[in-house]
mmCIF file of N, CA and C in Angstrom:
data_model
loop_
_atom_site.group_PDB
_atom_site.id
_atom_site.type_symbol
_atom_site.label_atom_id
_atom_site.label_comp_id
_atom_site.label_asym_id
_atom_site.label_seq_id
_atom_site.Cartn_x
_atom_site.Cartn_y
_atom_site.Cartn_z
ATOM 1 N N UNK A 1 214.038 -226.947 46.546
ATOM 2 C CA UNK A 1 214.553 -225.931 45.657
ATOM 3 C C UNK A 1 214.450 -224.543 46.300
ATOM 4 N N UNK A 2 213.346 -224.593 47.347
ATOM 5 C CA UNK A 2 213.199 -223.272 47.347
ATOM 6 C C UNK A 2 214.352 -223.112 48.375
ATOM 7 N N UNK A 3 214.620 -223.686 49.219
ATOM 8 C CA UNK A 3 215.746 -223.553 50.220
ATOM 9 C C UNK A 3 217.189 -223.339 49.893
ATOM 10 N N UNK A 4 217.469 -223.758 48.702
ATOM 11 C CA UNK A 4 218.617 -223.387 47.805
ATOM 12 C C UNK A 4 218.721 -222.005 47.305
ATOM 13 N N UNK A 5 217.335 -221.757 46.583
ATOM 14 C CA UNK A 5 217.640 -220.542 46.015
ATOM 15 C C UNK A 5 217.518 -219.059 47.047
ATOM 16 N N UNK A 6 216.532 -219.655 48.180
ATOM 17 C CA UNK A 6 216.734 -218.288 49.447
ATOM 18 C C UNK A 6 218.372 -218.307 49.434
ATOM 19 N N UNK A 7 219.078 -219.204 49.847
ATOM 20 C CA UNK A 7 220.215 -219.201 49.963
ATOM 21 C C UNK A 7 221.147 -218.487 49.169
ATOM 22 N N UNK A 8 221.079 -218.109 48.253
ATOM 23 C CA UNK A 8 221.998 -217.235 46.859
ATOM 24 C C UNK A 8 221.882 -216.088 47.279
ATOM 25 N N UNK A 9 223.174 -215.787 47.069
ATOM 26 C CA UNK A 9 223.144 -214.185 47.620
ATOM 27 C C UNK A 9 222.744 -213.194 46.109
ATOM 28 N N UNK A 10 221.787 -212.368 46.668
ATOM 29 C CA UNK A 10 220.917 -211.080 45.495
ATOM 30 C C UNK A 10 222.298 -210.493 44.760
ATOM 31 N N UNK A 11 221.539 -210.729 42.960
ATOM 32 C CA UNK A 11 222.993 -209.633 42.382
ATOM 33 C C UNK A 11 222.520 -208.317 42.095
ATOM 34 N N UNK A 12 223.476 -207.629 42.281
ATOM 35 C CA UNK A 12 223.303 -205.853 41.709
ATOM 36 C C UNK A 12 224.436 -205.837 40.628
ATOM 37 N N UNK A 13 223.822 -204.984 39.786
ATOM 38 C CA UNK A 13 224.785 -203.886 39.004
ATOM 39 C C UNK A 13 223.994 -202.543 39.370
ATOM 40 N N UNK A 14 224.734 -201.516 38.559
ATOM 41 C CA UNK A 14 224.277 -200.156 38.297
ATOM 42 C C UNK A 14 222.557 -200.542 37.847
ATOM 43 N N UNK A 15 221.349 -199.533 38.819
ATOM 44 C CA UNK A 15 220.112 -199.792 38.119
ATOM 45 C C UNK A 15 219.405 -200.800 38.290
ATOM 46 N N UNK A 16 220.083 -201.780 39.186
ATOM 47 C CA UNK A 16 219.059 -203.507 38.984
ATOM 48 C C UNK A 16 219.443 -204.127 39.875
ATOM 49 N N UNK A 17 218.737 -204.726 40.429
ATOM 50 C CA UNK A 17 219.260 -205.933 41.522
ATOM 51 C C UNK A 17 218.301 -207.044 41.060
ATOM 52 N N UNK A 18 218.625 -208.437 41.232
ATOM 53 C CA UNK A 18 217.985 -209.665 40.955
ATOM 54 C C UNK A 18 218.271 -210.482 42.284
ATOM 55 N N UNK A 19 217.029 -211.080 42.513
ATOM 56 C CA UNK A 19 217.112 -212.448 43.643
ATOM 57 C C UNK A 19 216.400 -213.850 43.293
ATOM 58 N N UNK A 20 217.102 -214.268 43.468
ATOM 59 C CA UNK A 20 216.908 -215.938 43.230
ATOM 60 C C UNK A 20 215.568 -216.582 43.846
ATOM 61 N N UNK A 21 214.721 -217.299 42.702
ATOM 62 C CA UNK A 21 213.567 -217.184 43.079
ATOM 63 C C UNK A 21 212.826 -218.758 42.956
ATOM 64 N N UNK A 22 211.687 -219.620 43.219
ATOM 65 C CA UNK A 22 210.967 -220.420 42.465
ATOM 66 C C UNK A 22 209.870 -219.679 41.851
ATOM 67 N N UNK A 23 209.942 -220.215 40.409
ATOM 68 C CA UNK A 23 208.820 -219.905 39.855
ATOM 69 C C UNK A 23 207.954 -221.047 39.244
ATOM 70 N N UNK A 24 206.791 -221.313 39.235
ATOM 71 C CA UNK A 24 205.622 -222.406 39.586
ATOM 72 C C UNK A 24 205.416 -222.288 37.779
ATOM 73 N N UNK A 25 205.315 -223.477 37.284
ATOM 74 C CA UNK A 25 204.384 -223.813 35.875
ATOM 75 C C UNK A 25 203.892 -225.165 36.240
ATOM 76 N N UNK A 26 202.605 -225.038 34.781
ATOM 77 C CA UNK A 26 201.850 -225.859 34.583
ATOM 78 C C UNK A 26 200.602 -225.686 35.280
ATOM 79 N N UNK A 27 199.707 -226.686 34.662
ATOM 80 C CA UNK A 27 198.275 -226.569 34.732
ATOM 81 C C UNK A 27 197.719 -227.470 35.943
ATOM 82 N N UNK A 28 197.949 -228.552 35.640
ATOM 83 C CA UNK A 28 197.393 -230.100 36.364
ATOM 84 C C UNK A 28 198.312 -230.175 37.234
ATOM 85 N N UNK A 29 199.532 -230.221 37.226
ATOM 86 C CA UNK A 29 200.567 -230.420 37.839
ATOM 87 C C UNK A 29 201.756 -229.399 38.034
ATOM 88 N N UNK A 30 201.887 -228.369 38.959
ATOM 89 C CA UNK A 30 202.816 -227.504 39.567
ATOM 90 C C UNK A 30 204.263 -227.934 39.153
ATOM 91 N N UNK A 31 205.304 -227.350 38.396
ATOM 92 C CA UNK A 31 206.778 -227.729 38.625
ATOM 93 C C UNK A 31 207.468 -226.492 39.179
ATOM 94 N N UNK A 32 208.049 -226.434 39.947
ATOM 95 C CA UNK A 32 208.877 -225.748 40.504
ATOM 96 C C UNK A 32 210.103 -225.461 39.449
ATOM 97 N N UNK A 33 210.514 -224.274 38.944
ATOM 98 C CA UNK A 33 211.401 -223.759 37.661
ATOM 99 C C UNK A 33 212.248 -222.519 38.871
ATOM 100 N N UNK A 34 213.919 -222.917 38.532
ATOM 101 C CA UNK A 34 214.253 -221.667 38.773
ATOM 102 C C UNK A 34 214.277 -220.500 38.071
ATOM 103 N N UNK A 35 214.220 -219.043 38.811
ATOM 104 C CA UNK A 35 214.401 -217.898 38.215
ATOM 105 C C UNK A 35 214.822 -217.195 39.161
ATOM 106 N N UNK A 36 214.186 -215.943 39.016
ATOM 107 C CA UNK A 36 214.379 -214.702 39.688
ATOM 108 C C UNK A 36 213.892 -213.448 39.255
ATOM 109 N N UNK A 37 213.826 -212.988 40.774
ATOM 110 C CA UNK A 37 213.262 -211.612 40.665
ATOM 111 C C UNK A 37 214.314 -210.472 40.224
ATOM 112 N N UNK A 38 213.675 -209.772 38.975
ATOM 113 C CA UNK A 38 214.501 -208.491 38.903
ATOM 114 C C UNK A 38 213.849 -207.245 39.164
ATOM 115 N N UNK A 39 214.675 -206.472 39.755
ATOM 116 C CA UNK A 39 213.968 -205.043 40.117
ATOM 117 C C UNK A 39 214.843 -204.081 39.627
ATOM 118 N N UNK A 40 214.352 -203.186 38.731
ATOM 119 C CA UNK A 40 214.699 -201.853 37.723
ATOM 120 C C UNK A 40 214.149 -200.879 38.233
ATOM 121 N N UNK A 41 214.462 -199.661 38.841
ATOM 122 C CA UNK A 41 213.426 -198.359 38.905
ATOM 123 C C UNK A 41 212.247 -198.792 39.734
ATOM 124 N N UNK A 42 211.019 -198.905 39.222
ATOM 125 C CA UNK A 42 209.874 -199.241 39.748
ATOM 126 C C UNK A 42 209.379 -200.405 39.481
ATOM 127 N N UNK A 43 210.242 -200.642 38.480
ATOM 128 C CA UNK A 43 209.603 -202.464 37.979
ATOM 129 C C UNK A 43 210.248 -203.631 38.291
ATOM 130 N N UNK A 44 209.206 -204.394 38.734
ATOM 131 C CA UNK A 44 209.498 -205.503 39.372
ATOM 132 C C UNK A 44 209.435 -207.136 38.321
ATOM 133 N N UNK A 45 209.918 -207.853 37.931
ATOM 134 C CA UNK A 45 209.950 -208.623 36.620
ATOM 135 C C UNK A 45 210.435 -210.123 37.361
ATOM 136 N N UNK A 46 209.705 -211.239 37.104
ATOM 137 C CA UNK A 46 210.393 -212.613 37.335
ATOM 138 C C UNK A 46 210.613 -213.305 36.119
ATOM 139 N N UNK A 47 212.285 -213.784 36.093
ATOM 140 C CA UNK A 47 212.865 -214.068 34.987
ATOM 141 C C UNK A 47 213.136 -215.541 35.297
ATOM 142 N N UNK A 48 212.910 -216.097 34.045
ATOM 143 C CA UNK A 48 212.981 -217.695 33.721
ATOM 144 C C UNK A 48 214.578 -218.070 33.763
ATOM 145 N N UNK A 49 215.417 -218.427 34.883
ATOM 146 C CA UNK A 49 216.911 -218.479 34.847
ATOM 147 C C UNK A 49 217.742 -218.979 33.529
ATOM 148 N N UNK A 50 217.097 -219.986 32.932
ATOM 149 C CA UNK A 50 217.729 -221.174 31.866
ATOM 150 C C UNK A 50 217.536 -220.316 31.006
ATOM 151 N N UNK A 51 216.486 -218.845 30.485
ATOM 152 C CA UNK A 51 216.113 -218.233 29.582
ATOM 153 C C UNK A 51 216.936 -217.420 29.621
ATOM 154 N N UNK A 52 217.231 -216.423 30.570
ATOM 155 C CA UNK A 52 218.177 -215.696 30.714
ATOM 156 C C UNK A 52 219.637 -216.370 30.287
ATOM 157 N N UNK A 53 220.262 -217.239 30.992
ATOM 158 C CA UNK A 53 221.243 -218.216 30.476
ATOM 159 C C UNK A 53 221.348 -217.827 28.719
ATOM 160 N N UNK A 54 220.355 -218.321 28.401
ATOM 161 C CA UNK A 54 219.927 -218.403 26.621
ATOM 162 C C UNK A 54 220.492 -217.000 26.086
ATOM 163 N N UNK A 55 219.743 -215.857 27.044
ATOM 164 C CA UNK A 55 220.081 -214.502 26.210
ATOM 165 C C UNK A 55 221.908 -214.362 26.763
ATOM 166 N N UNK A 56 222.397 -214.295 27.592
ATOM 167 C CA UNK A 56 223.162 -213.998 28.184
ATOM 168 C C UNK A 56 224.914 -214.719 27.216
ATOM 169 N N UNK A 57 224.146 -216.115 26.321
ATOM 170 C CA UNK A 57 224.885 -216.970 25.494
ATOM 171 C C UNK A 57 224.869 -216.682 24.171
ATOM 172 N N UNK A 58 223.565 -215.798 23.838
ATOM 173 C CA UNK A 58 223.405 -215.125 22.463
ATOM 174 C C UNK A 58 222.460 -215.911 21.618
ATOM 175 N N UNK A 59 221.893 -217.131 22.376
ATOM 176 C CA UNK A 59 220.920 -217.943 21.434
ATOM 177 C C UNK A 59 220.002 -217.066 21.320
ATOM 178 N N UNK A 60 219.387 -216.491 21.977
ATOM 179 C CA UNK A 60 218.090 -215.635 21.778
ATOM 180 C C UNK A 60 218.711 -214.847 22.096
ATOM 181 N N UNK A 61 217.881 -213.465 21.285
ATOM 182 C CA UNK A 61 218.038 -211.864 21.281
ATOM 183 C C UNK A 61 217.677 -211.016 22.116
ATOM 184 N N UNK A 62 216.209 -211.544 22.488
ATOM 185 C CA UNK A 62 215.282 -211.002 23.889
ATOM 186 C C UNK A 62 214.479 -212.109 24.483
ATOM 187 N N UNK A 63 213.929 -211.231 25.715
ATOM 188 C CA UNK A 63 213.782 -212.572 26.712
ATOM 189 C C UNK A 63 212.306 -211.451 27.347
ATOM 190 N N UNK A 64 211.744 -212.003 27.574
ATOM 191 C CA UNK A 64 210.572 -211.616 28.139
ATOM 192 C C UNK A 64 210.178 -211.998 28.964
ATOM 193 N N UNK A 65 209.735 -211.452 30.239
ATOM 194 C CA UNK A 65 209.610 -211.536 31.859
ATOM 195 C C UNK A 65 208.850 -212.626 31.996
ATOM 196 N N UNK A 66 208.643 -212.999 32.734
ATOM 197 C CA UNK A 66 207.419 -214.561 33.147
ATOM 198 C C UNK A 66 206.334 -214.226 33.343
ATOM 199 N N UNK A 67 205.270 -215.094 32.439
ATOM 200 C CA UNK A 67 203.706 -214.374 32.587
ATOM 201 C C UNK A 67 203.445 -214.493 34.295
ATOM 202 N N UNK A 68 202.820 -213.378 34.836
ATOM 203 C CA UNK A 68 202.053 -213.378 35.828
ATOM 204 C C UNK A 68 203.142 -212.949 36.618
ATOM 205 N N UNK A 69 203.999 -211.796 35.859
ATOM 206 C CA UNK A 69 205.001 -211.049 37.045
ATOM 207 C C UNK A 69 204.324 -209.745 36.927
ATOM 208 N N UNK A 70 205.032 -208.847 38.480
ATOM 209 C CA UNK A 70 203.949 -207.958 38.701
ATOM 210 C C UNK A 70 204.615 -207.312 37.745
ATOM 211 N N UNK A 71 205.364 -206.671 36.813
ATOM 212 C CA UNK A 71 205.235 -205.932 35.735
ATOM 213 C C UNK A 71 205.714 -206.657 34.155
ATOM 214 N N UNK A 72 205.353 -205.779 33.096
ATOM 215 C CA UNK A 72 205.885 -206.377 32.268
ATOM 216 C C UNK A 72 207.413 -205.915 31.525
ATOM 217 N N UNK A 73 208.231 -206.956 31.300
ATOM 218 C CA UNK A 73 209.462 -206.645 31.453
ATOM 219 C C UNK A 73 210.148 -207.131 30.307
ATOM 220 N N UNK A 74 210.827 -206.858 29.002
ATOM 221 C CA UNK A 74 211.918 -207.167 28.510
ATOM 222 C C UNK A 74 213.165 -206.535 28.589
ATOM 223 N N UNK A 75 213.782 -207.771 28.269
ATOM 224 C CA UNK A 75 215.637 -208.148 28.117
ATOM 225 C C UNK A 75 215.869 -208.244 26.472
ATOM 226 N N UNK A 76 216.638 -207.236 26.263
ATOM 227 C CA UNK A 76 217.029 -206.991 24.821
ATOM 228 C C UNK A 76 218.561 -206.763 24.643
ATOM 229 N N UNK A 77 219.223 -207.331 23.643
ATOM 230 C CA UNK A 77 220.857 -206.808 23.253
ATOM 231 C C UNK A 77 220.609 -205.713 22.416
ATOM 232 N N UNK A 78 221.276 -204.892 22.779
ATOM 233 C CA UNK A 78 220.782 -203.390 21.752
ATOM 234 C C UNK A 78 221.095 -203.695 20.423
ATOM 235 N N UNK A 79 222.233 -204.556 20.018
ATOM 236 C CA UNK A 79 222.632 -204.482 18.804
ATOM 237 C C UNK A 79 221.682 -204.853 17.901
ATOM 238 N N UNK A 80 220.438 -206.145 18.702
ATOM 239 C CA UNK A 80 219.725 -206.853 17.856
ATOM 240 C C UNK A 80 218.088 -205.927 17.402
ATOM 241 N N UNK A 81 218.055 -204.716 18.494
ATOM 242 C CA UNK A 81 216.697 -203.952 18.082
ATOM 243 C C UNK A 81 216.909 -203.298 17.013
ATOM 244 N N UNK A 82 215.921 -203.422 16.161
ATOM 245 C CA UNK A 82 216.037 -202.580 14.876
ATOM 246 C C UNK A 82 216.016 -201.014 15.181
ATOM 247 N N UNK A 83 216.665 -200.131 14.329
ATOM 248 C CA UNK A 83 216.493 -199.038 15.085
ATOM 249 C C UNK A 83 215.208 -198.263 14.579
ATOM 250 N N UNK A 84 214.537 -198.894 14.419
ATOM 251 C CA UNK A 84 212.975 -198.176 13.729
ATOM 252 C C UNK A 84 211.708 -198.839 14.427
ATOM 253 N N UNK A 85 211.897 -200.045 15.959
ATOM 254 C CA UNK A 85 211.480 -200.259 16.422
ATOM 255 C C UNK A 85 210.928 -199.278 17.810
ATOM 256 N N UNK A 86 210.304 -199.565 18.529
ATOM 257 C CA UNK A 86 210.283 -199.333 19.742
ATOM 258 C C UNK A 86 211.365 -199.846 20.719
ATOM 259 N N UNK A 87 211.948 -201.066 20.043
ATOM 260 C CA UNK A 87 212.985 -201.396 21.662
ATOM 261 C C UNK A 87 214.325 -200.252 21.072
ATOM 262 N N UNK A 88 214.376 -199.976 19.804
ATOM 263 C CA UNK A 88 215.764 -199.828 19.305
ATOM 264 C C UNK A 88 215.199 -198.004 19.436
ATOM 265 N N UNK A 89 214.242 -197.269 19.365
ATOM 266 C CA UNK A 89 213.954 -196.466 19.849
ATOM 267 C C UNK A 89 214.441 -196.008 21.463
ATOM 268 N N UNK A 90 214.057 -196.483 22.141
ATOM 269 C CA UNK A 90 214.821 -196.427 23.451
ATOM 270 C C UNK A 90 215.974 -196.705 23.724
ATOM 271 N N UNK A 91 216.645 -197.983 23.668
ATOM 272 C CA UNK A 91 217.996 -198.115 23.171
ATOM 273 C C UNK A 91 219.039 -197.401 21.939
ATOM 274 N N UNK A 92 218.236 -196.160 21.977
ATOM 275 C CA UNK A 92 219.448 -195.469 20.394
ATOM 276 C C UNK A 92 220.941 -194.837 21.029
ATOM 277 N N UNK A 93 220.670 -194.664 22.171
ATOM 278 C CA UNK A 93 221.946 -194.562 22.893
ATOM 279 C C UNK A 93 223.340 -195.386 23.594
ATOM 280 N N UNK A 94 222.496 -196.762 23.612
ATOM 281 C CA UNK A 94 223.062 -197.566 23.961
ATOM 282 C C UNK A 94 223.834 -198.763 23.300
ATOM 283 N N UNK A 95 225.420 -199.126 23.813
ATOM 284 C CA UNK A 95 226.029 -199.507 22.815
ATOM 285 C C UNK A 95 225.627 -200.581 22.307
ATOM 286 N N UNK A 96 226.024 -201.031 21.040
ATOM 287 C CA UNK A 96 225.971 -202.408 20.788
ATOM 288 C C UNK A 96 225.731 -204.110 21.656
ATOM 289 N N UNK A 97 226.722 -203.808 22.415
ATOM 290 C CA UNK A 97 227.144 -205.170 23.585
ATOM 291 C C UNK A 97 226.799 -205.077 24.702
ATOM 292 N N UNK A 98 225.346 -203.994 24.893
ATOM 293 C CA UNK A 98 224.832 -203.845 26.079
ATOM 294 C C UNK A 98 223.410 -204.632 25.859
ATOM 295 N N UNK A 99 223.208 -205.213 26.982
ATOM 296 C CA UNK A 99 221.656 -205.401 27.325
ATOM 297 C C UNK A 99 221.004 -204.602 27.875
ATOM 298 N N UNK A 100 219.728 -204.007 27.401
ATOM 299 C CA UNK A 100 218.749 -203.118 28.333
ATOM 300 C C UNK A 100 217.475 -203.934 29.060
ATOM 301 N N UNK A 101 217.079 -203.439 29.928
ATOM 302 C CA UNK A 101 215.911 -203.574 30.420
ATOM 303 C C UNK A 101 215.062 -202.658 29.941
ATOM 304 N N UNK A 102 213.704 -203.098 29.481
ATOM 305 C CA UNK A 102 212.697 -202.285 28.701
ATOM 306 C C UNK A 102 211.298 -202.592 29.694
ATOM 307 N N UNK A 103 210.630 -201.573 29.706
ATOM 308 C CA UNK A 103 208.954 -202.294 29.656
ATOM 309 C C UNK A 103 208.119 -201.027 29.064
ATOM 310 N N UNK A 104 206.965 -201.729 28.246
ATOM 311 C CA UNK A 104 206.218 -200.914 27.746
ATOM 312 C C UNK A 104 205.478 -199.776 28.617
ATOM 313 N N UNK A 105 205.473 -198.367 27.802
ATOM 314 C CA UNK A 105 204.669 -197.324 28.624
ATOM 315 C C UNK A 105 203.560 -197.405 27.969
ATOM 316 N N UNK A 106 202.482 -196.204 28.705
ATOM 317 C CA UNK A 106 201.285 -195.863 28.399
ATOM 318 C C UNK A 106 201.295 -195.891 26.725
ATOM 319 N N UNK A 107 202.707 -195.012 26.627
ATOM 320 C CA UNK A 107 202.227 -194.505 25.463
ATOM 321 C C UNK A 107 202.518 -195.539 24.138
ATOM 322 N N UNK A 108 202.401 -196.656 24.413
ATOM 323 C CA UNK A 108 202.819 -197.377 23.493
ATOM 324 C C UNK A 108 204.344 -197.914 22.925
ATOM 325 N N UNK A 109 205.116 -196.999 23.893
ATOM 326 C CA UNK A 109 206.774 -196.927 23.735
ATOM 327 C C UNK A 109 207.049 -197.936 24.700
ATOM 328 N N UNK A 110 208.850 -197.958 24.837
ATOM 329 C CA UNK A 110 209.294 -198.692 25.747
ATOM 330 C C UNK A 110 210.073 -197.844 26.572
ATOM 331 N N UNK A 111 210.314 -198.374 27.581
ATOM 332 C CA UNK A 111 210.777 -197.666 28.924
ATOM 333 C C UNK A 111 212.452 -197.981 29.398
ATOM 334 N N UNK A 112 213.261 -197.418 28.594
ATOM 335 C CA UNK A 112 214.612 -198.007 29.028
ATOM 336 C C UNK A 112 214.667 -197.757 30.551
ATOM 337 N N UNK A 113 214.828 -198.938 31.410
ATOM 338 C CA UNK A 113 215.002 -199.295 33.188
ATOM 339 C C UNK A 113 216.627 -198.935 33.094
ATOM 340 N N UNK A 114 217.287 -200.121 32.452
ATOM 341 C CA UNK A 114 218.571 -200.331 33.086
ATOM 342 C C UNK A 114 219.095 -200.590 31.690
ATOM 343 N N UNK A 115 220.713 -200.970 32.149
ATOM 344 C CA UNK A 115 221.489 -201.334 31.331
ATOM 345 C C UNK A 115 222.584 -202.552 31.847
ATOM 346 N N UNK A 116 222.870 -203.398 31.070
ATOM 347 C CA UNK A 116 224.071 -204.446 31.458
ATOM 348 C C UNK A 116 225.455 -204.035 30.706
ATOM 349 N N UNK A 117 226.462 -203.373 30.989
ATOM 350 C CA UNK A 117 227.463 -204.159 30.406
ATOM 351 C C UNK A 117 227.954 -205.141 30.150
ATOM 352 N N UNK A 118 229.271 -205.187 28.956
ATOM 353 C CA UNK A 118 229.506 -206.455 29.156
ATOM 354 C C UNK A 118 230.134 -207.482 30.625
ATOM 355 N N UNK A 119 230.653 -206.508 31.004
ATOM 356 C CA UNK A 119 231.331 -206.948 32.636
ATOM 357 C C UNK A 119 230.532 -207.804 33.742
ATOM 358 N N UNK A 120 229.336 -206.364 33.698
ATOM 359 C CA UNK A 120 228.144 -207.304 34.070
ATOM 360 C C UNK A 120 227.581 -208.153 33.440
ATOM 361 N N UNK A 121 227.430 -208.668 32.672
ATOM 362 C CA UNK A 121 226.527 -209.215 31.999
ATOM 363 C C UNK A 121 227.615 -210.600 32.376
ATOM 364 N N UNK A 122 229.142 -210.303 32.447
ATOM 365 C CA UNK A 122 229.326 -211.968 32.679
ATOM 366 C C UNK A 122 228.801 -211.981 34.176
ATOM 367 N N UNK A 123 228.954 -210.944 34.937
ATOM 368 C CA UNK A 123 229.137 -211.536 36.132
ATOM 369 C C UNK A 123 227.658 -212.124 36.349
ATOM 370 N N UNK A 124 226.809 -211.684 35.942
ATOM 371 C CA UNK A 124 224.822 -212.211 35.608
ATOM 372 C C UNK A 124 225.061 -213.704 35.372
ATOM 373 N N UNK A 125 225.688 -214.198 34.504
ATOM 374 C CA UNK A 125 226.151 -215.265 34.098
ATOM 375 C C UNK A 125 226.682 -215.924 35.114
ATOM 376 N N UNK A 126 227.864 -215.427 35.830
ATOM 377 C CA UNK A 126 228.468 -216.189 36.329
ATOM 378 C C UNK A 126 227.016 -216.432 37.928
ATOM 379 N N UNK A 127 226.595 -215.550 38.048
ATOM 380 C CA UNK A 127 225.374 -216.100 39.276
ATOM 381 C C UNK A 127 224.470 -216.822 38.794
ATOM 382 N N UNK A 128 223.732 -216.450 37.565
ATOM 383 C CA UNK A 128 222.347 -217.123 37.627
ATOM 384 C C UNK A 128 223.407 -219.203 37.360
ATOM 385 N N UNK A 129 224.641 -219.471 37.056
ATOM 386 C CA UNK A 129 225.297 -220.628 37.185
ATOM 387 C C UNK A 129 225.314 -221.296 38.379
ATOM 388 N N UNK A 130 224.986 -220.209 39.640
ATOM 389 C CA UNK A 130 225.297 -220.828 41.007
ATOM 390 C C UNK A 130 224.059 -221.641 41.450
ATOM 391 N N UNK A 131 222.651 -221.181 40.459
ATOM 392 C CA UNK A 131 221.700 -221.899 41.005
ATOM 393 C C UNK A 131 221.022 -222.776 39.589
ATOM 394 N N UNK A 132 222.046 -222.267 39.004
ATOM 395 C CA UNK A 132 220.988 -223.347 38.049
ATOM 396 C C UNK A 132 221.900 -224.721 37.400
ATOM 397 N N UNK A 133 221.012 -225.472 36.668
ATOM 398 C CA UNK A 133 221.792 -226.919 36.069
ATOM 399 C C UNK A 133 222.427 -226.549 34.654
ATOM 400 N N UNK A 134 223.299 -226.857 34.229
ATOM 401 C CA UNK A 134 223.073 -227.357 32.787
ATOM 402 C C UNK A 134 221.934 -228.387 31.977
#
């Protein structure tokens, strides 16, 4: 697996680049899971591919980085943050049909990184497809 996913070429939009990654679960027994690394600004986030898939399809709303990445990282559709939240706080600018990248600050807030359009957001789609299964 891992020789496959070196192989994928890194995506960018505006603000973000992602590279195709293994990421390791379990306790007793190691499984090798694809994902990838995303990098926003200063933050660095490894994303569960099939999860992303999930947000990217609209089953889930937000997606939250993989425990034991070096920062902490959510994936939110703006439309779905309440606007009396913290994610919808940071996102009050951003349209409806965008995804942001968030991670919590000091101060208890969230940190708008990036943004997806919809354009991007297929083309996210159309890569994280090149390495992963149905």
């Amino acid at each position: 697996m891992t020789q496959r996913l070196d192989a994928v070429a890194a995506f960018q939009a505006e603000g973000l680049s992602a590279k195709a990654r293994v990421l390791a679960t379990g306790l007793r027994k190691i499984v090798p899971e694809a994902g990838f690394e995303l990098a926003a600004k200063d933050a660095t986030a490894w994303i569960h591919a099939h999860e992303a898939l999930r947000l990217l399809e609209g089953t889930i709303s937000i997606l939250e980085g993989w425990n034991g990445s070096p920062d902490e990282v959510f994936i939110s559709r703006a439309a779905s943050a309440s606007p009396d939240s913290p994610a919808g706080e940071a996102m009050s600018d951003v349209p409806a049909d965008h995804l942001g990248i968030l991670r919590p600050a000091d101060d208890g807030t969230l940190q708008l990184l990036a943004t997806l359009d919809p354009a991007e957001q297929l083309r996210l789609t159309g890569w994280l497809r090149t390495f992963t299964r149905a």
